[in-house]
Coordinates of N, CA and C and ligand atoms in Angstrom, one line a residue:
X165 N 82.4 64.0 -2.1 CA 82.5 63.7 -3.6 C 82.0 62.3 -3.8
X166 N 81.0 61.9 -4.5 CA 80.7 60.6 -4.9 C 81.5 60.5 -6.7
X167 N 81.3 58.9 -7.0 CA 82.0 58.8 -8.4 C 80.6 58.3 -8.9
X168 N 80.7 57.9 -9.9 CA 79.6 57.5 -10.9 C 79.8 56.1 -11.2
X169 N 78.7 55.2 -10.5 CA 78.5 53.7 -10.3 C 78.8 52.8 -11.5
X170 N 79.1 53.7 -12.6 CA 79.5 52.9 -13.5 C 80.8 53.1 -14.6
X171 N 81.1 54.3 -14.3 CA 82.7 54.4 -15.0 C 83.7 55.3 -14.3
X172 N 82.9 55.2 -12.5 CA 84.2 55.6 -11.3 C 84.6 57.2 -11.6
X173 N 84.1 57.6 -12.5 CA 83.9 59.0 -12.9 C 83.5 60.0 -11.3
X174 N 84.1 61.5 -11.1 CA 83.8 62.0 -10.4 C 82.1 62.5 -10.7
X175 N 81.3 62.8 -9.9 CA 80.3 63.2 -10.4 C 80.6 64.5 -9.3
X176 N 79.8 65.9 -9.8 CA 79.6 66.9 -9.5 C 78.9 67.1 -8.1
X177 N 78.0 66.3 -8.3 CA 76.5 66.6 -7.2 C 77.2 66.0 -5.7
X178 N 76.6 66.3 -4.9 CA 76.8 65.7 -3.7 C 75.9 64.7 -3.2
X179 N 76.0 63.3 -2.7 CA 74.9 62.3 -2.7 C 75.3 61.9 -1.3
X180 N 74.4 61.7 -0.5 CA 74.6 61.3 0.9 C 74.8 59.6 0.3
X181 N 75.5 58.9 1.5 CA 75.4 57.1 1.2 C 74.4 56.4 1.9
X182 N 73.4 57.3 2.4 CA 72.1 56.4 2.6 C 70.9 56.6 1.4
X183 N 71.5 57.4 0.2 CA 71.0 57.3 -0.8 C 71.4 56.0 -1.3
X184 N 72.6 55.8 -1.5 CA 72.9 54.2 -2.1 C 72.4 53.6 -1.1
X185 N 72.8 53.4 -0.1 CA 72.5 52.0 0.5 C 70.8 51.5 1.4
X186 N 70.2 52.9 1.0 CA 68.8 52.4 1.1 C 67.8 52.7 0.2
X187 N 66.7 51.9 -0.5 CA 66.0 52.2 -1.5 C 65.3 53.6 -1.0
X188 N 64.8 54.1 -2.1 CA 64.4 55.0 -1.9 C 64.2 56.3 -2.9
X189 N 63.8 57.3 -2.8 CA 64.1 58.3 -3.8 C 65.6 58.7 -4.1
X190 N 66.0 58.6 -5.3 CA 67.4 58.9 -5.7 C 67.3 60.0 -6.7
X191 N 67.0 61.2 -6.1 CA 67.4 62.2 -7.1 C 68.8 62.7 -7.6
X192 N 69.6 62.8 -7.0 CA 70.8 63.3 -7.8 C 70.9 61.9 -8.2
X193 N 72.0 62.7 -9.4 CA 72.8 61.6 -10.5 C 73.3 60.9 -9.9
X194 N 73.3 59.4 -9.9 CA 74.4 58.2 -9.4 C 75.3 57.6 -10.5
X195 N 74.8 58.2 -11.4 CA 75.5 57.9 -12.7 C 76.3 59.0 -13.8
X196 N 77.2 59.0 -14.5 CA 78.0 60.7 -14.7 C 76.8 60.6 -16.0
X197 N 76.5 61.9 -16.8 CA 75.5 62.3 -18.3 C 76.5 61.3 -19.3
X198 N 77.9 61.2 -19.2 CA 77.8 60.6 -20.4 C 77.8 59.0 -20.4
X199 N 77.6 58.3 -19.2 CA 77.2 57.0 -19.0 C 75.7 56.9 -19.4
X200 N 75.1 57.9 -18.6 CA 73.7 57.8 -19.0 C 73.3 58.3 -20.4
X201 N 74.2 59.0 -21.2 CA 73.9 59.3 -22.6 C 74.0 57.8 -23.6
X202 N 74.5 56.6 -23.0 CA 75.0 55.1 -23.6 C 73.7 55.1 -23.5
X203 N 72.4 54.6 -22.6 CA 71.4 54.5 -22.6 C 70.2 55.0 -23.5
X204 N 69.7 54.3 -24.6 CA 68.9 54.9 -25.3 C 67.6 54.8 -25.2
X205 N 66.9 56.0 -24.7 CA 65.3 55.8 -24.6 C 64.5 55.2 -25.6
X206 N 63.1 54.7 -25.2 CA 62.3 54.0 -26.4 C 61.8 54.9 -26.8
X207 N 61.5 55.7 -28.1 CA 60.5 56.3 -28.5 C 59.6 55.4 -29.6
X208 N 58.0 55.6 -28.8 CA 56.8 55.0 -29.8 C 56.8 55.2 -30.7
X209 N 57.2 56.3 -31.7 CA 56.9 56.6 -32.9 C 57.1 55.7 -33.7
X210 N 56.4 55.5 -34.5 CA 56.7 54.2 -35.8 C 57.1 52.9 -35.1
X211 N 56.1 52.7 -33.7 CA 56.0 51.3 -33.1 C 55.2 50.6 -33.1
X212 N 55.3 49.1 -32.9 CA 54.2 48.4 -32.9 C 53.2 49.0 -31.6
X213 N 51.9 48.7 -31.7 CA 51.5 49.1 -30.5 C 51.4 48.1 -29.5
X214 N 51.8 47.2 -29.5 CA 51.7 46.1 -29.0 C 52.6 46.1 -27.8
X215 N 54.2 45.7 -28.0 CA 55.6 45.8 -27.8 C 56.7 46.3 -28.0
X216 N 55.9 47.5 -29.0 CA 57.0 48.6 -28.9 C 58.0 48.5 -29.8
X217 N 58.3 47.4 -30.5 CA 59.2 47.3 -31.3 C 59.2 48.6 -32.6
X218 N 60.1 48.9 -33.5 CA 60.1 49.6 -34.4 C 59.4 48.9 -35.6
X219 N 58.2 49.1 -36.1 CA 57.5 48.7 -36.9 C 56.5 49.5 -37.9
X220 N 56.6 49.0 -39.0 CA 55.7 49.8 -40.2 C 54.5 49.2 -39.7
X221 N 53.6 48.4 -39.4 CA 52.5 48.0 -39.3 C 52.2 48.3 -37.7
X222 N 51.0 48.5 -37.6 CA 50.3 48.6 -36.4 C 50.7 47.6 -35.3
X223 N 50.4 46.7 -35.4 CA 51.4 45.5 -34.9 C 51.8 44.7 -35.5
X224 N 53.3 44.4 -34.9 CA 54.2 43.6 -35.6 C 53.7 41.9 -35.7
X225 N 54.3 41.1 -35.8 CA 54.2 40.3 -36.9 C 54.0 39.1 -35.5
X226 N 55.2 39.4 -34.4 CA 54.9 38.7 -33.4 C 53.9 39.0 -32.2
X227 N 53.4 40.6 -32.2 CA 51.9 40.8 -31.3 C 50.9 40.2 -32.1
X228 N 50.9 40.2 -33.6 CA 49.6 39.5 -34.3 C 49.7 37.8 -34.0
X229 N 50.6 37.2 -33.8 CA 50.9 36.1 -33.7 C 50.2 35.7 -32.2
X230 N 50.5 36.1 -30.8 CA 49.9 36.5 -29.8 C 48.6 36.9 -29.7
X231 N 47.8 38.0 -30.5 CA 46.6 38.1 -30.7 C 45.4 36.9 -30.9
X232 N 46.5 36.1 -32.4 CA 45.8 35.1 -32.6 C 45.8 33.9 -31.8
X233 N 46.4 33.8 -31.0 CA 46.7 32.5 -30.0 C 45.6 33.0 -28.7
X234 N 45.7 34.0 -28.4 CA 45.1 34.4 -27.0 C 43.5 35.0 -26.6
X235 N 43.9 36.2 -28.2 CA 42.6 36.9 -28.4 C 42.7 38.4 -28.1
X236 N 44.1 38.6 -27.6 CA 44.3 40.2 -27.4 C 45.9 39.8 -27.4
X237 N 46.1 41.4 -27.2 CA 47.7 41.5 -27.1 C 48.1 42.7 -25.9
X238 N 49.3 42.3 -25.3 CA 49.7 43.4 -24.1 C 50.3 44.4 -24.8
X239 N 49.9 45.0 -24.2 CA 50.1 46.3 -24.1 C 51.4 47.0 -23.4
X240 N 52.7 47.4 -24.6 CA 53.7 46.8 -23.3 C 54.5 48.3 -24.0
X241 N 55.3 48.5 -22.6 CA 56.1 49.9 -22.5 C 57.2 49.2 -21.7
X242 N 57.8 49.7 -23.3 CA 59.9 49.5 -23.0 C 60.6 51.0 -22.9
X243 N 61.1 51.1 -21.7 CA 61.3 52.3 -21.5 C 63.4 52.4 -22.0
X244 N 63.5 51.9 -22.4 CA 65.1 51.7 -23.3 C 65.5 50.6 -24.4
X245 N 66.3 50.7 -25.4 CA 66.3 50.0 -26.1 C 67.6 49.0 -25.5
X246 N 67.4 47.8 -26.0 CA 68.6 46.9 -25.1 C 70.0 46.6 -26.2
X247 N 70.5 47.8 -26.0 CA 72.0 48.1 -26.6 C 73.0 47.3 -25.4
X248 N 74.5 47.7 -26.5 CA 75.4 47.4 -25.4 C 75.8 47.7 -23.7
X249 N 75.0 49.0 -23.8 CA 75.0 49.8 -22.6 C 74.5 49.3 -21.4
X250 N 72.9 48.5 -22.3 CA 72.1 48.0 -21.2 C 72.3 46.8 -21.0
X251 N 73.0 45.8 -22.0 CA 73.7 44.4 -21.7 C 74.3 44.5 -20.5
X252 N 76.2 45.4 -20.4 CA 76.4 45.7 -19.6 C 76.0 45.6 -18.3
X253 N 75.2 46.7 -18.2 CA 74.3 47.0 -17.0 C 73.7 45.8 -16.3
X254 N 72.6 45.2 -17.3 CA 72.1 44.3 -16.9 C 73.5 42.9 -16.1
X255 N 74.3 42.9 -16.9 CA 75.3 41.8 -16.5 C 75.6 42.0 -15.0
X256 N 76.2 43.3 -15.0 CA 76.8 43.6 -12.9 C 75.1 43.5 -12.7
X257 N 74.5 44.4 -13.2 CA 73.7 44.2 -11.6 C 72.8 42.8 -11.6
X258 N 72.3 42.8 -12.9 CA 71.4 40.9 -12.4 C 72.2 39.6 -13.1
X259 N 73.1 39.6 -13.6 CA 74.4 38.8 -13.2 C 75.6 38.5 -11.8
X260 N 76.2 39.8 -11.8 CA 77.2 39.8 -11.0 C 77.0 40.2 -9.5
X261 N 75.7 40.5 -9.7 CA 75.2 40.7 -7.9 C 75.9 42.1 -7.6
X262 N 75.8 42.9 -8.4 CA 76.0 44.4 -7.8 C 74.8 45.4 -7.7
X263 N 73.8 44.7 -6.5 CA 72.9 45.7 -6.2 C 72.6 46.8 -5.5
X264 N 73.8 48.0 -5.7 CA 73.9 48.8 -5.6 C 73.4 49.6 -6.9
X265 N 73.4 48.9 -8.0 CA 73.1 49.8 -9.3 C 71.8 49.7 -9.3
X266 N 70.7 49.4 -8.8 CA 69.5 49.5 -8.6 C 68.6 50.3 -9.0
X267 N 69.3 51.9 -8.1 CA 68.7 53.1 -8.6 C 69.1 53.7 -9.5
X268 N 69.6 53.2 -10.8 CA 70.1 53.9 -11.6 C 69.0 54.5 -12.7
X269 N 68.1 53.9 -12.9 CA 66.8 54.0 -13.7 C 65.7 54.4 -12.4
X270 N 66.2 54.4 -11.0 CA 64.7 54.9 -10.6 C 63.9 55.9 -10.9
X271 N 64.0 57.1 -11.0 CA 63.8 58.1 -11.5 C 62.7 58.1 -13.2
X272 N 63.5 57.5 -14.0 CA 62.9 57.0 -15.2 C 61.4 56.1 -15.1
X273 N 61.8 55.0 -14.4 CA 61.1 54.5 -14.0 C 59.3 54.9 -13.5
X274 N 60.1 55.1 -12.5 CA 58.9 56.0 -11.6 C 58.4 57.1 -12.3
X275 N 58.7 57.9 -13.4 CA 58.1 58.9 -14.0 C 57.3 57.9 -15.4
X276 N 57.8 57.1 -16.1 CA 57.3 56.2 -16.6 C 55.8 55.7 -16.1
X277 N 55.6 54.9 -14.9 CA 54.9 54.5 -14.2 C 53.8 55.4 -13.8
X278 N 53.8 56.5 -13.4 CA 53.1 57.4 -12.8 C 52.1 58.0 -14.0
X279 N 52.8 57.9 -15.4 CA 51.8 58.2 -16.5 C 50.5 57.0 -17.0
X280 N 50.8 56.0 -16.5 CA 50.1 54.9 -17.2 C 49.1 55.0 -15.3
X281 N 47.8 54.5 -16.2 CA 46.5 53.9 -15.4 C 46.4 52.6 -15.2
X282 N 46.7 52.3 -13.7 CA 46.3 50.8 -13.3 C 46.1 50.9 -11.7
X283 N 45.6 49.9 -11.4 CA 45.1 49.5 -10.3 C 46.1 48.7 -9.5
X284 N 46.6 47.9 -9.6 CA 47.7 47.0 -8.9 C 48.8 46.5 -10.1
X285 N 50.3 47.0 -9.2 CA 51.5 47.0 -10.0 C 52.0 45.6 -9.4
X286 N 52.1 44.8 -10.6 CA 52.8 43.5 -9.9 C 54.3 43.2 -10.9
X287 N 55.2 43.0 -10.2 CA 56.5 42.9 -10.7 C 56.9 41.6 -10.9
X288 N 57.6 40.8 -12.1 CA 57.7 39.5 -12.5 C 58.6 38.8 -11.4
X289 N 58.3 37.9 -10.4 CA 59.0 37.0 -9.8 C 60.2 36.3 -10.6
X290 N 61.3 36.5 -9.6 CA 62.1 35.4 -9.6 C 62.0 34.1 -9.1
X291 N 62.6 33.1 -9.6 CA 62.6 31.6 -9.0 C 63.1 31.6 -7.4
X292 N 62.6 30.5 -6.6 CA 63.5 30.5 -5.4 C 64.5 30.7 -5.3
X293 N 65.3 29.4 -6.1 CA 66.7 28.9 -6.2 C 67.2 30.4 -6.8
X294 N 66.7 31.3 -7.8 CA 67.4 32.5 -8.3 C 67.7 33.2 -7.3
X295 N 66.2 33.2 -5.9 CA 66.5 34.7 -5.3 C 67.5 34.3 -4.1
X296 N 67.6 32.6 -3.9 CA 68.9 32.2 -3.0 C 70.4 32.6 -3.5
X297 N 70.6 32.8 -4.7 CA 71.7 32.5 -5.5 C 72.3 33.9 -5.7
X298 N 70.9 34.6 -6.0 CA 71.3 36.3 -6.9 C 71.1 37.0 -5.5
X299 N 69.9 36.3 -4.5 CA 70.1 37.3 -3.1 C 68.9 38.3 -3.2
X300 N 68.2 38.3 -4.5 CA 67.2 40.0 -4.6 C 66.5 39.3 -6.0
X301 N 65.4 40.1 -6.1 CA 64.4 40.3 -7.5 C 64.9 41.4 -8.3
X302 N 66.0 41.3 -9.3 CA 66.2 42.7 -9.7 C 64.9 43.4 -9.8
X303 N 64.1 43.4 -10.5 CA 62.9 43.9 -10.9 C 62.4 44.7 -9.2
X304 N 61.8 44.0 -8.7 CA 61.7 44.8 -7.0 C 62.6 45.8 -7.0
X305 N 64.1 45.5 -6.9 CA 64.7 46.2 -6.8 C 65.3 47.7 -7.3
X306 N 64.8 47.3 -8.8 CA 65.0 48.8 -9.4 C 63.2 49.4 -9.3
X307 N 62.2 48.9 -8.4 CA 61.1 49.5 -8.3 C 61.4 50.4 -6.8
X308 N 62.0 50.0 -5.8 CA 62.4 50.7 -5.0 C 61.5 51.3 -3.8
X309 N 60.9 52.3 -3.4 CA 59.5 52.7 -3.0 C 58.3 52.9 -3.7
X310 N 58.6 52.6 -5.2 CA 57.2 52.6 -5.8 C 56.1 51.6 -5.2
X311 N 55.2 51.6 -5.1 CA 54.2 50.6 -4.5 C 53.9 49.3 -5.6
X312 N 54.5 47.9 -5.0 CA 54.3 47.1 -6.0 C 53.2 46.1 -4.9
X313 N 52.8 45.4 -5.0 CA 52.4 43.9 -4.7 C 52.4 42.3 -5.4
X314 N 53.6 41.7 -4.5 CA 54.0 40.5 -5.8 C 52.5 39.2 -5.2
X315 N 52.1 39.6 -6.2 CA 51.2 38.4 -6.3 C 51.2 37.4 -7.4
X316 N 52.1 37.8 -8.1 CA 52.7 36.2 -8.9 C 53.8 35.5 -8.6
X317 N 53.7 34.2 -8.0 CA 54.8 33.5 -7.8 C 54.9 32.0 -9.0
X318 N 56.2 31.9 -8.5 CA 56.9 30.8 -9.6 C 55.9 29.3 -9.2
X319 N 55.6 28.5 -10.1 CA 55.3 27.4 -9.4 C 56.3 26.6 -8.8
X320 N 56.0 25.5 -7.9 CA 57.5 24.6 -8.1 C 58.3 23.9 -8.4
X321 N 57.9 24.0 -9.4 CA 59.0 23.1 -10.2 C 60.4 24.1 -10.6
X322 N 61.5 23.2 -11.1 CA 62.3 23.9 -11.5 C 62.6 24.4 -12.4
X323 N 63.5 25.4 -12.5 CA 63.2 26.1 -13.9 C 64.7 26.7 -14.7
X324 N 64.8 25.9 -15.9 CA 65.9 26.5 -16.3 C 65.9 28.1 -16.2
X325 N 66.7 28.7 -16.0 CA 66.9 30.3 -16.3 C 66.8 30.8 -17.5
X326 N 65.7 31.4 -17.8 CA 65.4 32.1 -19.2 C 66.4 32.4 -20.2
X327 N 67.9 33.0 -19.8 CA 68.6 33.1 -20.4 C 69.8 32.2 -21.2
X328 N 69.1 30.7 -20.5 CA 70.0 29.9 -20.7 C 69.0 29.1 -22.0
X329 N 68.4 29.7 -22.1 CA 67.6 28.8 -23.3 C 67.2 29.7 -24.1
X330 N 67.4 28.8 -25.5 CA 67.1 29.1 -26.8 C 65.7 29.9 -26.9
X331 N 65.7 31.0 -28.2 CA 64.5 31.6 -28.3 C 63.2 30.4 -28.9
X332 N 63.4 29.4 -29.8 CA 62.9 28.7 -30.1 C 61.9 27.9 -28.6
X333 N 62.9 27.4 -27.6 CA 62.1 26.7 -26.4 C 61.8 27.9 -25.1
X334 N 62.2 28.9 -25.5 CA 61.5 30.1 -24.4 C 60.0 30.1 -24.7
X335 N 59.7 30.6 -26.4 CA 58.1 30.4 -26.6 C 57.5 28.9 -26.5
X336 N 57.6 28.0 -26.0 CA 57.3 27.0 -25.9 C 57.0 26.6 -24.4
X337 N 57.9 27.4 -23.6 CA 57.6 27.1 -22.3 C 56.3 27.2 -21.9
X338 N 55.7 26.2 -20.6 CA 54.4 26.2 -20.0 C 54.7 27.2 -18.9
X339 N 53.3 27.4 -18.5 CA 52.9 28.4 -17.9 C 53.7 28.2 -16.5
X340 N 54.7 29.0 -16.3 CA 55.8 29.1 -14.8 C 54.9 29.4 -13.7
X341 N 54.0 30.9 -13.6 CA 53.4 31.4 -12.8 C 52.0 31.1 -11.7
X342 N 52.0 31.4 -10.9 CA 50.6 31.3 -9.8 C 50.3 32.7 -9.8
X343 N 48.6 32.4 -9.1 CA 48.6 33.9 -8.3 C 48.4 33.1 -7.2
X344 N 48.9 34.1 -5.9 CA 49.4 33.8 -5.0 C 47.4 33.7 -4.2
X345 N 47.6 32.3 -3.5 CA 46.1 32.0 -2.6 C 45.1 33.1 -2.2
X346 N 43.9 32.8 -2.8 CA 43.2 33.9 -2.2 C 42.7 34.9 -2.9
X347 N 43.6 35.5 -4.0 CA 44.2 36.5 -4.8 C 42.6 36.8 -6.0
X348 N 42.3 37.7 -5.3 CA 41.2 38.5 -7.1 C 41.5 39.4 -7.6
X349 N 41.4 39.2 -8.9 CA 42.0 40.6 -9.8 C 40.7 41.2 -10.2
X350 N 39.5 40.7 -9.7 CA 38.3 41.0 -10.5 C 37.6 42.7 -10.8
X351 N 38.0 42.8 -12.4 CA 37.3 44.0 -12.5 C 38.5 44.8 -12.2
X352 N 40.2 44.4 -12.1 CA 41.2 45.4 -11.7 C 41.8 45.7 -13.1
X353 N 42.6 46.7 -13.2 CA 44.0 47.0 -14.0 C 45.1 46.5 -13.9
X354 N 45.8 45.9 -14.5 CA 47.4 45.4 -13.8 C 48.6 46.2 -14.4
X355 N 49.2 46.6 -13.9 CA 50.2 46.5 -15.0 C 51.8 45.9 -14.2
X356 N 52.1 44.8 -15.1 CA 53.1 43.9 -14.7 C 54.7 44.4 -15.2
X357 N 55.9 44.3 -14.3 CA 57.1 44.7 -14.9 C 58.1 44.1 -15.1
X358 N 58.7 44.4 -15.8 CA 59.6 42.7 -16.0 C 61.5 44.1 -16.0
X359 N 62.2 43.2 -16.1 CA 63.1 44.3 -16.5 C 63.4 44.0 -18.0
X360 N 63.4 42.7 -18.7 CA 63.6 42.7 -20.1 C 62.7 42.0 -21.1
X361 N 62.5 42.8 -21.6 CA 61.0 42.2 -22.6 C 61.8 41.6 -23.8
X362 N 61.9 39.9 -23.7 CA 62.9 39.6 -25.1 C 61.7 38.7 -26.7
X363 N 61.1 37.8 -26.0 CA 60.1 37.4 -26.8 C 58.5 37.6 -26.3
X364 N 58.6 38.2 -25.2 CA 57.0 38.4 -24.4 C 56.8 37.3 -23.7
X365 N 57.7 36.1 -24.1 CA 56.7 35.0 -23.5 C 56.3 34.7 -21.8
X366 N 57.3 35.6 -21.3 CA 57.1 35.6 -19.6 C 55.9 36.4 -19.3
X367 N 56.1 38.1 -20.1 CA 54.8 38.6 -19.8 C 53.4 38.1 -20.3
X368 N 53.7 37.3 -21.3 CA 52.1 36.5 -21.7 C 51.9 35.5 -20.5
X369 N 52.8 35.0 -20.0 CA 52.2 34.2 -18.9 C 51.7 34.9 -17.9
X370 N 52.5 35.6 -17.6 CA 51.8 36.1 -16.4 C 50.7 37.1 -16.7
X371 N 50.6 37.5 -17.6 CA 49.2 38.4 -18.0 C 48.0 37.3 -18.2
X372 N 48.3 36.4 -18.9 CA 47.0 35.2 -19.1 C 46.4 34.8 -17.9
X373 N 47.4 34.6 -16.5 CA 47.0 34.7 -15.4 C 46.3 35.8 -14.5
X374 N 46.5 36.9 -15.1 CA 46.1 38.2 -14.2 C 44.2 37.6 -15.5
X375 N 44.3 37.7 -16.2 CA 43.0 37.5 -17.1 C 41.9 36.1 -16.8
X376 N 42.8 35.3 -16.1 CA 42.3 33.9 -15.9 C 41.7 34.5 -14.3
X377 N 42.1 35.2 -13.7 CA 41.6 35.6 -12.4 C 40.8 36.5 -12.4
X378 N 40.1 37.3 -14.1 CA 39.0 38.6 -13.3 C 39.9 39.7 -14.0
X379 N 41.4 40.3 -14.1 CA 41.5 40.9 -14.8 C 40.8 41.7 -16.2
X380 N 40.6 42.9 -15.7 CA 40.1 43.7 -17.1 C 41.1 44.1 -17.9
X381 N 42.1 44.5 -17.3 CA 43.1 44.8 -18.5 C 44.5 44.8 -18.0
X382 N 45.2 44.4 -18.5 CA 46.7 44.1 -18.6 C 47.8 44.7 -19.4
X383 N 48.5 45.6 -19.1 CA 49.3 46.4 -19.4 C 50.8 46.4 -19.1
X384 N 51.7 46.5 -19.2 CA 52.9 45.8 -18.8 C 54.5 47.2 -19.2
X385 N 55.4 47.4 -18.4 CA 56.6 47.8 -18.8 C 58.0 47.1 -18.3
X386 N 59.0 47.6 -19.5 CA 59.8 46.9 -19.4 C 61.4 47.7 -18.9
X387 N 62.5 47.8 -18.0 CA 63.2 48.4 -18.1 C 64.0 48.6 -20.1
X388 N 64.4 47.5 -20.9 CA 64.6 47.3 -21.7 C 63.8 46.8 -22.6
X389 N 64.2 46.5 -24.2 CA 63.6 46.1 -25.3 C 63.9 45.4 -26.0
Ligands
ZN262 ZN1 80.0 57.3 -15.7
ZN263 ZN1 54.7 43.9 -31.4

């Protein structure tokens, strides 16, 4: 009998424990239906097409803002809306260092993924100092066996933690990212994953770089919204 990784609930199914403790395909539930019923999917309908936001206009107010700064806008897929459920969530596992909740979204994910066209999946780097501290790239981590290639790294300098700064100096920040030595995007598709899309400004960096290298098109999803 396994419980449900997030309210110790008995779950029904039977799950071997080298389903948790190695990435991988996680088909049965690790989570009970009404934990996973707190989670609210994104639907496009009446969204910007930009970022997904819920919007009367084609794009909202901050992809047109972006458009006009850059010359285009990403193209971005939030696969849940960032409620209390996914606060939570996000707290144990890319806060409190409980990366066992990893595969809780693989499945989602990976079916997500598998509809969109691209060429090379690259997933948003964490900082050094983050991945000394936190121990893992959440983002890698809830990708699991999907086929990623991190070809964007942090530069080095230091870097406050996104979360610890104001929305005002998040869009302000300079460009964090590299592509890693060597690296062509020429003439490819990207699509880059972050786990939380809050103002875009991480995925505009790193998309302006997949574009600065040869990129043809840039495309991006987000666990959250
Ligand atoms: Zn539960
Ligand atoms: Zn938008």
């Amino acid at each position: 009998m396994i419980n449900c990784l997030l309210c110790n609930c008995q779950l029904t199914q039977k799950l071997t424990i080298s389903n948790i403790i190695f990435p991988g395909p996680l088909k049965q539930p690790i989570i009970c239906s009404g934990c996973f019923q707190k989670f609210i999917r994104y639907s496009s309908e009446g969204s910007c097409r930009g970022c997904g936001r819920k919007e009367m206009n084609e794009l909202c107010d901050d992809c047109q803002k972006w458009r006009r700064h850059y010359g285009w806008y990403l193209e971005h897929y939030p696969l849940f809306y960032y409620n209390q459920a996914m606060k939570d969530f996000m707290q144990k596992y890319k806060f409190q260092g409980q990366y066992h909740l990893r595969g809780i979204f693989y499945e989602t994910i990976k079916e997500a993924i598998a509809r969109i066209k691209y060429d090379i999946l690259i997933p948003i780097p964490v900082t050094k100092n983050t991945l000394l501290t936190r121990g893992y790239n959440q983002v890698t981590g809830m990708l699991g066996d999907i086929p990623y290639t991190e070809l964007i790294i942090h530069q080095n300098h230091q870097k406050v933690a996104q979360s610890k700064k104001d929305r005002q100096s998040r869009l302000q920040t300079k460009q964090p990212f590299l592509l890693k030595q060597g690296v062509s995007l020429q003439g490819k598709t990207i699509l880059l994953v972050d786990d939380i899309y809050t103002t875009g400004r991480t995925l505009y960096h790193a998309a302006t770089l997949c574009y600065e290298h040869g990129s043809k098109r840039v495309q991006s999803l987000s666990l959250a919204r």
